[in-house]
């Protein structure tokens, strides 16, 4: 009866830990009598009997150390479904509730296996989302907040590998070392960034949501969940099944790619391109319950679906580097890093705003100042003695004293780098009529207004 007592104890402690029991049994680290009760045909069927109808989603089998127990969430609501505020944010992701599992296809330099996409992250987003441009489709529920990031400075960590190792998650780390890669070769820094920016904003991972909480166990749950969800989304196979394979000569249409990604899930995804080359996929989910133990329910993207061209999309093969990493390799939407290298205003980056002596938000794709949304990715290119800037909206220029990025800008303006600050006509002074806050954006001027600001570059 030892196995019965062991499994029932695990269920009492939280069904999300049962996988660890199974892993231990499978590995032979727990021994029991050879004969089971005659009414139980196998350990697997007995486990199912113990669990009953409980849905155990996205469980890890790589953890050697048990932590606390996440909140119990019987009959959980699906995120983005409530029309009134929900008080139990340990079982209902709020505010917002959309979860994105994002993937990269890196070719220059290549990262990960040549026949597999790699993990970008697991993002918590509200129903309103900034993807280079502002999307304005908002559901009639509480999922209409602005994009949150870096939500808990006290839980921003710089030792993800050590944290996961402390929980015995060697298998998880090994998998991440293959499939969760930084294109600049600094995996640890990339993992830290994804947790600090996105993980700390998932309400169900807050420390109050655990009984018997042990330090940083929510970090383990975040990376476990991300990896296990990623394992269900084999983008390479999805595309290959439709005859879409990496090629240096073949091109594809956005409709072909979307159809291939929609077929296995019943819902489309966002595809991202860099210079017409497919390099990122975003899968959207609502969540019933918590990230730790809940069910991820596929849903369609919000608003505009992609930034790739309709036709002529390249899906290039990964070519392992045989020499130094090319210095011109760029990432379309990689997360910003405080230690990002590279010359200021070169390649891909974010335009960060500083006012009153502190960094306050960034410039989004139309050229406006925003404090709580996702920073848009800009491309800086040399032009004579200066630089030009473009975003997903189009070329950037100062038009009638207003910083503007749009398809209507026929000729890109020439900016310069003065002491690490963006300058227009030699001046680093930009202005706004007020301080951007919440969902309020501010137009950026080159003529004097109430609020002064400067703009710096953060490479990605």
GROMACS .gro file of C-alpha atoms in nm:
model
  460
    1UNK     CA    1   0.000   0.000   0.000
    2UNK     CA    2   0.302   0.229   0.008
    3UNK     CA    3   0.244   0.345  -0.348
    4UNK     CA    4  -0.120   0.426  -0.270
    5UNK     CA    5  -0.026   0.636   0.032
    6UNK     CA    6   0.249   0.808  -0.164
    7UNK     CA    7   0.024   0.905  -0.455
    8UNK     CA    8  -0.264   1.015  -0.238
    9UNK     CA    9  -0.021   1.230  -0.043
   10UNK     CA   10   0.097   1.385  -0.365
   11UNK     CA   11  -0.259   1.464  -0.466
   12UNK     CA   12  -0.323   1.630  -0.130
   13UNK     CA   13  -0.010   1.839  -0.185
   14UNK     CA   14  -0.126   1.957  -0.528
   15UNK     CA   15  -0.188   1.766  -0.846
   16UNK     CA   16   0.078   1.963  -1.031
   17UNK     CA   17   0.343   1.767  -0.839
   18UNK     CA   18   0.214   1.418  -0.934
   19UNK     CA   19   0.440   1.412  -1.238
   20UNK     CA   20   0.740   1.419  -1.008
   21UNK     CA   21   0.609   1.107  -0.833
   22UNK     CA   22   0.573   0.937  -1.169
   23UNK     CA   23   0.920   1.049  -1.273
   24UNK     CA   24   1.069   0.910  -0.954
   25UNK     CA   25   0.891   0.580  -1.003
   26UNK     CA   26   1.002   0.560  -1.364
   27UNK     CA   27   1.361   0.634  -1.266
   28UNK     CA   28   1.356   0.366  -0.999
   29UNK     CA   29   1.432   0.604  -0.714
   30UNK     CA   30   1.120   0.486  -0.526
   31UNK     CA   31   1.064   0.112  -0.476
   32UNK     CA   32   0.740  -0.065  -0.391
   33UNK     CA   33   0.619  -0.426  -0.365
   34UNK     CA   34   0.609  -0.611  -0.693
   35UNK     CA   35   0.240  -0.696  -0.666
   36UNK     CA   36  -0.030  -0.433  -0.683
   37UNK     CA   37  -0.388  -0.491  -0.561
   38UNK     CA   38  -0.572  -0.711  -0.808
   39UNK     CA   39  -0.826  -0.439  -0.882
   40UNK     CA   40  -0.553  -0.208  -1.013
   41UNK     CA   41  -0.419  -0.325  -1.348
   42UNK     CA   42  -0.116  -0.094  -1.361
   43UNK     CA   43   0.048   0.198  -1.186
   44UNK     CA   44  -0.050   0.422  -1.476
   45UNK     CA   45  -0.417   0.325  -1.449
   46UNK     CA   46  -0.402   0.366  -1.073
   47UNK     CA   47  -0.260   0.716  -1.113
   48UNK     CA   48  -0.553   0.798  -1.339
   49UNK     CA   49  -0.791   0.654  -1.080
   50UNK     CA   50  -0.641   0.869  -0.805
   51UNK     CA   51  -0.662   1.182  -1.015
   52UNK     CA   52  -1.017   1.114  -1.130
   53UNK     CA   53  -1.132   1.379  -1.370
   54UNK     CA   54  -0.883   1.641  -1.257
   55UNK     CA   55  -0.700   1.793  -1.551
   56UNK     CA   56  -0.327   1.803  -1.494
   57UNK     CA   57  -0.178   2.031  -1.759
   58UNK     CA   58   0.182   2.097  -1.861
   59UNK     CA   59   0.353   1.902  -1.584
   60UNK     CA   60   0.727   1.879  -1.537
   61UNK     CA   61   0.919   1.555  -1.491
   62UNK     CA   62   1.255   1.718  -1.437
   63UNK     CA   63   1.226   1.851  -1.086
   64UNK     CA   64   1.400   1.683  -0.800
   65UNK     CA   65   1.287   1.912  -0.519
   66UNK     CA   66   0.927   1.983  -0.424
   67UNK     CA   67   0.830   2.335  -0.327
   68UNK     CA   68   0.503   2.476  -0.204
   69UNK     CA   69   0.157   2.414  -0.341
   70UNK     CA   70  -0.008   2.659  -0.582
   71UNK     CA   71  -0.361   2.776  -0.522
   72UNK     CA   72  -0.639   2.525  -0.576
   73UNK     CA   73  -0.862   2.644  -0.861
   74UNK     CA   74  -1.181   2.437  -0.884
   75UNK     CA   75  -1.404   2.531  -1.178
   76UNK     CA   76  -1.169   2.808  -1.298
   77UNK     CA   77  -1.290   3.087  -1.523
   78UNK     CA   78  -1.134   3.129  -1.861
   79UNK     CA   79  -0.924   3.443  -1.874
   80UNK     CA   80  -1.065   3.733  -2.075
   81UNK     CA   81  -1.418   3.606  -2.004
   82UNK     CA   82  -1.525   3.804  -1.698
   83UNK     CA   83  -1.719   4.127  -1.731
   84UNK     CA   84  -1.661   4.218  -1.366
   85UNK     CA   85  -1.340   4.240  -1.160
   86UNK     CA   86  -1.213   3.905  -1.031
   87UNK     CA   87  -1.066   3.912  -0.681
   88UNK     CA   88  -0.886   3.577  -0.688
   89UNK     CA   89  -0.594   3.658  -0.917
   90UNK     CA   90  -0.422   3.335  -0.813
   91UNK     CA   91  -0.674   3.145  -1.025
   92UNK     CA   92  -0.764   3.409  -1.284
   93UNK     CA   93  -0.489   3.593  -1.465
   94UNK     CA   94  -0.566   3.961  -1.422
   95UNK     CA   95  -0.559   4.229  -1.544
   96UNK     CA   96  -0.570   4.096  -1.894
   97UNK     CA   97  -0.535   3.728  -1.947
   98UNK     CA   98  -0.393   3.661  -2.291
   99UNK     CA   99  -0.085   3.438  -2.284
  100UNK     CA  100   0.156   3.420  -2.578
  101UNK     CA  101   0.405   3.142  -2.646
  102UNK     CA  102   0.658   3.298  -2.881
  103UNK     CA  103   0.919   3.127  -3.095
  104UNK     CA  104   1.225   3.227  -3.297
  105UNK     CA  105   1.374   3.100  -3.622
  106UNK     CA  106   1.732   3.228  -3.614
  107UNK     CA  107   1.950   3.178  -3.919
  108UNK     CA  108   2.227   3.438  -3.892
  109UNK     CA  109   2.371   3.313  -3.663
  110UNK     CA  110   2.176   2.989  -3.638
  111UNK     CA  111   2.050   2.886  -3.296
  112UNK     CA  112   1.904   2.553  -3.190
  113UNK     CA  113   1.856   2.244  -3.406
  114UNK     CA  114   1.836   2.298  -3.783
  115UNK     CA  115   1.491   2.137  -3.792
  116UNK     CA  116   1.331   2.304  -3.493
  117UNK     CA  117   1.220   2.650  -3.387
  118UNK     CA  118   1.343   2.783  -3.053
  119UNK     CA  119   1.173   2.940  -2.751
  120UNK     CA  120   1.140   3.316  -2.720
  121UNK     CA  121   0.924   3.321  -2.409
  122UNK     CA  122   0.586   3.307  -2.241
  123UNK     CA  123   0.426   3.648  -2.233
  124UNK     CA  124   0.137   3.780  -2.033
  125UNK     CA  125  -0.048   4.042  -2.234
  126UNK     CA  126  -0.374   4.232  -2.204
  127UNK     CA  127  -0.626   4.232  -2.484
  128UNK     CA  128  -0.476   4.557  -2.614
  129UNK     CA  129  -0.133   4.486  -2.757
  130UNK     CA  130   0.152   4.677  -2.915
  131UNK     CA  131   0.321   4.485  -3.196
  132UNK     CA  132   0.528   4.756  -3.356
  133UNK     CA  133   0.192   4.923  -3.426
  134UNK     CA  134  -0.091   4.980  -3.183
  135UNK     CA  135  -0.375   4.730  -3.214
  136UNK     CA  136  -0.716   4.869  -3.128
  137UNK     CA  137  -0.948   4.570  -3.116
  138UNK     CA  138  -1.061   4.544  -2.752
  139UNK     CA  139  -1.298   4.281  -2.622
  140UNK     CA  140  -1.586   4.388  -2.394
  141UNK     CA  141  -1.421   4.247  -2.082
  142UNK     CA  142  -1.140   4.333  -1.842
  143UNK     CA  143  -0.867   4.235  -2.088
  144UNK     CA  144  -0.820   4.586  -2.218
  145UNK     CA  145  -0.536   4.708  -1.995
  146UNK     CA  146  -0.205   4.833  -2.125
  147UNK     CA  147   0.098   4.611  -2.164
  148UNK     CA  148   0.271   4.544  -1.833
  149UNK     CA  149   0.637   4.465  -1.791
  150UNK     CA  150   0.894   4.437  -1.510
  151UNK     CA  151   0.612   4.416  -1.255
  152UNK     CA  152   0.806   4.324  -0.940
  153UNK     CA  153   1.156   4.462  -0.890
  154UNK     CA  154   1.194   4.243  -0.580
  155UNK     CA  155   1.162   3.933  -0.795
  156UNK     CA  156   1.394   4.031  -1.076
  157UNK     CA  157   1.668   3.768  -1.071
  158UNK     CA  158   2.010   3.737  -1.228
  159UNK     CA  159   2.067   3.371  -1.145
  160UNK     CA  160   1.807   3.167  -1.333
  161UNK     CA  161   2.040   2.873  -1.387
  162UNK     CA  162   2.121   2.860  -1.017
  163UNK     CA  163   1.754   2.881  -0.921
  164UNK     CA  164   1.654   2.596  -1.150
  165UNK     CA  165   1.954   2.391  -1.038
  166UNK     CA  166   1.852   2.436  -0.675
  167UNK     CA  167   1.527   2.259  -0.760
  168UNK     CA  168   1.706   1.974  -0.932
  169UNK     CA  169   1.574   2.077  -1.272
  170UNK     CA  170   1.869   1.940  -1.468
  171UNK     CA  171   1.652   1.798  -1.746
  172UNK     CA  172   1.475   2.130  -1.785
  173UNK     CA  173   1.804   2.318  -1.802
  174UNK     CA  174   1.940   2.071  -2.056
  175UNK     CA  175   1.635   2.122  -2.276
  176UNK     CA  176   1.656   2.499  -2.244
  177UNK     CA  177   2.023   2.483  -2.337
  178UNK     CA  178   1.917   2.333  -2.671
  179UNK     CA  179   1.585   2.499  -2.747
  180UNK     CA  180   1.583   2.830  -2.557
  181UNK     CA  181   1.879   3.004  -2.713
  182UNK     CA  182   2.006   3.360  -2.724
  183UNK     CA  183   2.129   3.455  -3.068
  184UNK     CA  184   2.421   3.642  -2.908
  185UNK     CA  185   2.522   3.334  -2.710
  186UNK     CA  186   2.419   3.455  -2.363
  187UNK     CA  187   2.138   3.217  -2.272
  188UNK     CA  188   2.141   3.304  -1.902
  189UNK     CA  189   2.092   3.675  -1.973
  190UNK     CA  190   1.809   3.595  -2.214
  191UNK     CA  191   1.632   3.375  -1.958
  192UNK     CA  192   1.672   3.642  -1.692
  193UNK     CA  193   1.519   3.900  -1.921
  194UNK     CA  194   1.218   3.684  -2.008
  195UNK     CA  195   1.142   3.615  -1.642
  196UNK     CA  196   1.203   3.969  -1.520
  197UNK     CA  197   1.002   4.135  -1.796
  198UNK     CA  198   0.718   3.888  -1.847
  199UNK     CA  199   0.717   3.628  -1.568
  200UNK     CA  200   0.686   3.885  -1.290
  201UNK     CA  201   0.364   4.015  -1.452
  202UNK     CA  202   0.173   3.685  -1.436
  203UNK     CA  203  -0.059   3.723  -1.138
  204UNK     CA  204  -0.096   3.349  -1.072
  205UNK     CA  205   0.280   3.324  -1.016
  206UNK     CA  206   0.284   3.575  -0.732
  207UNK     CA  207   0.429   3.435  -0.411
  208UNK     CA  208   0.096   3.478  -0.228
  209UNK     CA  209  -0.048   3.212  -0.460
  210UNK     CA  210   0.150   2.932  -0.293
  211UNK     CA  211   0.092   2.749   0.032
  212UNK     CA  212   0.426   2.666   0.190
  213UNK     CA  213   0.605   2.887  -0.060
  214UNK     CA  214   0.975   2.823  -0.109
  215UNK     CA  215   1.195   3.098  -0.256
  216UNK     CA  216   1.187   3.137  -0.634
  217UNK     CA  217   0.971   2.829  -0.696
  218UNK     CA  218   0.751   3.043  -0.920
  219UNK     CA  219   1.055   3.081  -1.148
  220UNK     CA  220   1.069   2.704  -1.185
  221UNK     CA  221   0.697   2.695  -1.264
  222UNK     CA  222   0.734   2.971  -1.526
  223UNK     CA  223   1.011   2.795  -1.716
  224UNK     CA  224   0.850   2.453  -1.679
  225UNK     CA  225   0.523   2.579  -1.818
  226UNK     CA  226   0.689   2.764  -2.104
  227UNK     CA  227   0.891   2.462  -2.210
  228UNK     CA  228   0.601   2.219  -2.185
  229UNK     CA  229   0.373   2.445  -2.384
  230UNK     CA  230   0.649   2.492  -2.641
  231UNK     CA  231   0.676   2.114  -2.678
  232UNK     CA  232   0.316   2.105  -2.799
  233UNK     CA  233   0.390   2.363  -3.069
  234UNK     CA  234   0.629   2.205  -3.320
  235UNK     CA  235   0.624   2.487  -3.571
  236UNK     CA  236   0.875   2.320  -3.801
  237UNK     CA  237   0.650   2.014  -3.835
  238UNK     CA  238   0.338   2.228  -3.872
  239UNK     CA  239   0.497   2.406  -4.167
  240UNK     CA  240   0.664   2.098  -4.314
  241UNK     CA  241   0.331   1.913  -4.322
  242UNK     CA  242   0.210   2.181  -4.564
  243UNK     CA  243   0.523   2.155  -4.779
  244UNK     CA  244   0.675   2.471  -4.630
  245UNK     CA  245   1.040   2.393  -4.576
  246UNK     CA  246   1.349   2.612  -4.533
  247UNK     CA  247   1.496   2.708  -4.869
  248UNK     CA  248   1.735   2.959  -5.015
  249UNK     CA  249   1.530   2.984  -5.336
  250UNK     CA  250   1.165   2.905  -5.255
  251UNK     CA  251   0.934   3.174  -5.119
  252UNK     CA  252   0.590   3.143  -4.960
  253UNK     CA  253   0.280   3.351  -4.910
  254UNK     CA  254   0.152   3.468  -4.574
  255UNK     CA  255  -0.172   3.281  -4.646
  256UNK     CA  256   0.016   2.954  -4.695
  257UNK     CA  257   0.207   2.995  -4.369
  258UNK     CA  258  -0.102   3.097  -4.173
  259UNK     CA  259  -0.298   2.801  -4.306
  260UNK     CA  260  -0.021   2.562  -4.201
  261UNK     CA  261  -0.008   2.707  -3.849
  262UNK     CA  262  -0.386   2.718  -3.813
  263UNK     CA  263  -0.451   2.359  -3.919
  264UNK     CA  264  -0.319   2.175  -3.608
  265UNK     CA  265  -0.468   2.423  -3.356
  266UNK     CA  266  -0.781   2.559  -3.516
  267UNK     CA  267  -0.655   2.913  -3.458
  268UNK     CA  268  -0.416   3.136  -3.646
  269UNK     CA  269  -0.093   3.285  -3.513
  270UNK     CA  270   0.105   3.602  -3.564
  271UNK     CA  271   0.403   3.566  -3.796
  272UNK     CA  272   0.689   3.814  -3.790
  273UNK     CA  273   0.945   3.883  -4.060
  274UNK     CA  274   1.279   4.060  -4.081
  275UNK     CA  275   1.348   4.196  -4.428
  276UNK     CA  276   1.091   3.955  -4.569
  277UNK     CA  277   1.243   3.656  -4.387
  278UNK     CA  278   1.019   3.457  -4.153
  279UNK     CA  279   1.178   3.462  -3.808
  280UNK     CA  280   0.912   3.458  -3.538
  281UNK     CA  281   0.573   3.304  -3.451
  282UNK     CA  282   0.339   3.411  -3.170
  283UNK     CA  283   0.073   3.164  -3.049
  284UNK     CA  284  -0.215   3.307  -2.842
  285UNK     CA  285  -0.394   3.140  -2.552
  286UNK     CA  286  -0.653   3.213  -2.288
  287UNK     CA  287  -0.597   3.042  -1.957
  288UNK     CA  288  -0.843   2.854  -1.736
  289UNK     CA  289  -0.693   2.864  -1.388
  290UNK     CA  290  -0.330   2.930  -1.304
  291UNK     CA  291  -0.017   2.912  -1.516
  292UNK     CA  292   0.106   2.639  -1.283
  293UNK     CA  293  -0.187   2.395  -1.311
  294UNK     CA  294  -0.436   2.549  -1.552
  295UNK     CA  295  -0.546   2.469  -1.904
  296UNK     CA  296  -0.421   2.670  -2.199
  297UNK     CA  297  -0.700   2.726  -2.449
  298UNK     CA  298  -0.591   2.830  -2.798
  299UNK     CA  299  -0.741   3.150  -2.934
  300UNK     CA  300  -0.694   3.378  -3.233
  301UNK     CA  301  -0.456   3.674  -3.228
  302UNK     CA  302  -0.584   4.018  -3.140
  303UNK     CA  303  -0.620   4.272  -3.416
  304UNK     CA  304  -0.374   4.286  -3.704
  305UNK     CA  305  -0.210   3.950  -3.743
  306UNK     CA  306   0.142   3.998  -3.878
  307UNK     CA  307   0.408   4.227  -4.019
  308UNK     CA  308   0.518   3.992  -4.300
  309UNK     CA  309   0.451   4.074  -4.665
  310UNK     CA  310   0.160   3.897  -4.835
  311UNK     CA  311   0.391   3.722  -5.081
  312UNK     CA  312   0.758   3.645  -5.133
  313UNK     CA  313   0.830   3.543  -4.774
  314UNK     CA  314   1.164   3.370  -4.733
  315UNK     CA  315   1.204   3.080  -4.489
  316UNK     CA  316   1.578   3.042  -4.490
  317UNK     CA  317   1.766   2.732  -4.371
  318UNK     CA  318   1.972   2.747  -4.055
  319UNK     CA  319   2.339   2.734  -4.143
  320UNK     CA  320   2.562   2.660  -3.844
  321UNK     CA  321   2.833   2.923  -3.816
  322UNK     CA  322   3.184   2.811  -3.907
  323UNK     CA  323   3.347   3.137  -3.812
  324UNK     CA  324   3.291   3.450  -3.606
  325UNK     CA  325   2.930   3.554  -3.551
  326UNK     CA  326   2.833   3.807  -3.818
  327UNK     CA  327   2.812   4.150  -3.662
  328UNK     CA  328   2.524   4.250  -3.886
  329UNK     CA  329   2.286   3.983  -3.759
  330UNK     CA  330   1.975   4.148  -3.620
  331UNK     CA  331   1.672   4.038  -3.423
  332UNK     CA  332   1.329   4.175  -3.518
  333UNK     CA  333   1.164   4.171  -3.177
  334UNK     CA  334   1.409   4.043  -2.921
  335UNK     CA  335   1.368   4.176  -2.571
  336UNK     CA  336   1.578   4.469  -2.460
  337UNK     CA  337   1.877   4.398  -2.240
  338UNK     CA  338   2.048   4.647  -2.009
  339UNK     CA  339   2.379   4.510  -2.128
  340UNK     CA  340   2.301   4.504  -2.498
  341UNK     CA  341   2.612   4.561  -2.702
  342UNK     CA  342   2.664   4.736  -3.032
  343UNK     CA  343   2.710   5.092  -3.147
  344UNK     CA  344   2.433   5.335  -3.053
  345UNK     CA  345   2.171   5.383  -3.326
  346UNK     CA  346   2.286   5.086  -3.530
  347UNK     CA  347   2.085   4.786  -3.644
  348UNK     CA  348   1.772   4.701  -3.444
  349UNK     CA  349   1.680   4.870  -3.120
  350UNK     CA  350   1.433   5.060  -2.905
  351UNK     CA  351   1.407   5.438  -2.864
  352UNK     CA  352   1.401   5.493  -2.489
  353UNK     CA  353   1.268   5.818  -2.345
  354UNK     CA  354   1.423   6.002  -2.051
  355UNK     CA  355   1.258   6.294  -1.876
  356UNK     CA  356   1.319   6.447  -1.536
  357UNK     CA  357   1.642   6.254  -1.503
  358UNK     CA  358   1.491   5.907  -1.534
  359UNK     CA  359   1.390   5.666  -1.805
  360UNK     CA  360   1.016   5.688  -1.868
  361UNK     CA  361   0.879   5.467  -2.143
  362UNK     CA  362   0.977   5.462  -2.506
  363UNK     CA  363   0.882   5.561  -2.857
  364UNK     CA  364   0.631   5.334  -3.030
  365UNK     CA  365   0.601   5.267  -3.398
  366UNK     CA  366   0.415   5.582  -3.504
  367UNK     CA  367   0.668   5.806  -3.331
  368UNK     CA  368   0.465   5.882  -3.018
  369UNK     CA  369   0.580   5.850  -2.657
  370UNK     CA  370   0.426   5.571  -2.449
  371UNK     CA  371   0.508   5.452  -2.097
  372UNK     CA  372   0.330   5.121  -2.045
  373UNK     CA  373   0.317   4.957  -2.388
  374UNK     CA  374   0.563   4.737  -2.568
  375UNK     CA  375   0.849   4.931  -2.720
  376UNK     CA  376   0.851   4.918  -3.098
  377UNK     CA  377   1.157   4.789  -3.278
  378UNK     CA  378   1.329   5.047  -3.497
  379UNK     CA  379   1.592   4.994  -3.762
  380UNK     CA  380   1.878   5.246  -3.766
  381UNK     CA  381   2.082   5.268  -4.084
  382UNK     CA  382   2.378   5.491  -4.168
  383UNK     CA  383   2.313   5.771  -4.414
  384UNK     CA  384   2.602   6.003  -4.492
  385UNK     CA  385   2.715   6.152  -4.161
  386UNK     CA  386   2.388   6.064  -3.991
  387UNK     CA  387   2.134   5.786  -3.958
  388UNK     CA  388   1.783   5.708  -4.074
  389UNK     CA  389   1.515   5.536  -3.865
  390UNK     CA  390   1.229   5.313  -3.973
  391UNK     CA  391   0.961   5.125  -3.782
  392UNK     CA  392   0.683   4.889  -3.887
  393UNK     CA  393   0.480   5.201  -3.966
  394UNK     CA  394   0.732   5.325  -4.220
  395UNK     CA  395   1.013   5.577  -4.248
  396UNK     CA  396   1.068   5.827  -3.969
  397UNK     CA  397   1.120   6.202  -4.005
  398UNK     CA  398   1.038   6.528  -3.833
  399UNK     CA  399   0.728   6.653  -4.014
  400UNK     CA  400   0.597   6.999  -3.918
  401UNK     CA  401   0.806   6.978  -3.600
  402UNK     CA  402   0.654   6.639  -3.504
  403UNK     CA  403   0.842   6.308  -3.489
  404UNK     CA  404   0.651   6.093  -3.737
  405UNK     CA  405   0.692   5.738  -3.862
  406UNK     CA  406   0.445   5.645  -4.135
  407UNK     CA  407   0.404   5.519  -4.486
  408UNK     CA  408   0.322   5.877  -4.583
  409UNK     CA  409   0.682   5.976  -4.504
  410UNK     CA  410   0.836   5.947  -4.849
  411UNK     CA  411   1.189   6.045  -4.751
  412UNK     CA  412   1.344   5.935  -4.423
  413UNK     CA  413   1.476   6.217  -4.208
  414UNK     CA  414   1.844   6.234  -4.119
  415UNK     CA  415   1.915   6.211  -3.747
  416UNK     CA  416   2.246   6.209  -3.564
  417UNK     CA  417   2.391   6.058  -3.250
  418UNK     CA  418   2.512   6.326  -3.009
  419UNK     CA  419   2.659   6.182  -2.691
  420UNK     CA  420   2.442   5.872  -2.712
  421UNK     CA  421   2.124   6.076  -2.763
  422UNK     CA  422   1.912   6.104  -3.075
  423UNK     CA  423   1.946   6.446  -3.234
  424UNK     CA  424   1.743   6.627  -3.498
  425UNK     CA  425   1.916   6.918  -3.673
  426UNK     CA  426   2.197   6.880  -3.419
  427UNK     CA  427   1.974   6.917  -3.112
  428UNK     CA  428   1.900   6.635  -2.866
  429UNK     CA  429   1.606   6.828  -2.718
  430UNK     CA  430   1.262   6.684  -2.784
  431UNK     CA  431   0.937   6.789  -2.621
  432UNK     CA  432   0.583   6.685  -2.539
  433UNK     CA  433   0.281   6.873  -2.411
  434UNK     CA  434   0.270   6.649  -2.105
  435UNK     CA  435   0.416   6.331  -1.955
  436UNK     CA  436   0.292   6.009  -2.113
  437UNK     CA  437   0.115   5.793  -1.856
  438UNK     CA  438  -0.099   5.480  -1.862
  439UNK     CA  439  -0.267   5.443  -2.199
  440UNK     CA  440  -0.212   5.810  -2.286
  441UNK     CA  441   0.041   5.865  -2.562
  442UNK     CA  442   0.216   6.195  -2.623
  443UNK     CA  443   0.315   6.348  -2.954
  444UNK     CA  444   0.688   6.421  -2.968
  445UNK     CA  445   0.790   6.767  -3.092
  446UNK     CA  446   1.115   6.938  -3.180
  447UNK     CA  447   0.971   7.275  -3.080
  448UNK     CA  448   0.947   7.374  -2.716
  449UNK     CA  449   0.652   7.240  -2.519
  450UNK     CA  450   0.574   7.189  -2.149
  451UNK     CA  451   0.781   6.871  -2.103
  452UNK     CA  452   1.139   6.823  -2.220
  453UNK     CA  453   1.278   6.480  -2.301
  454UNK     CA  454   1.570   6.304  -2.464
  455UNK     CA  455   1.578   5.982  -2.662
  456UNK     CA  456   1.846   5.715  -2.636
  457UNK     CA  457   1.906   5.381  -2.805
  458UNK     CA  458   1.875   5.033  -2.658
  459UNK     CA  459   2.010   4.771  -2.897
  460UNK     CA  460   1.831   4.439  -2.938
   0.00000   0.00000   0.00000
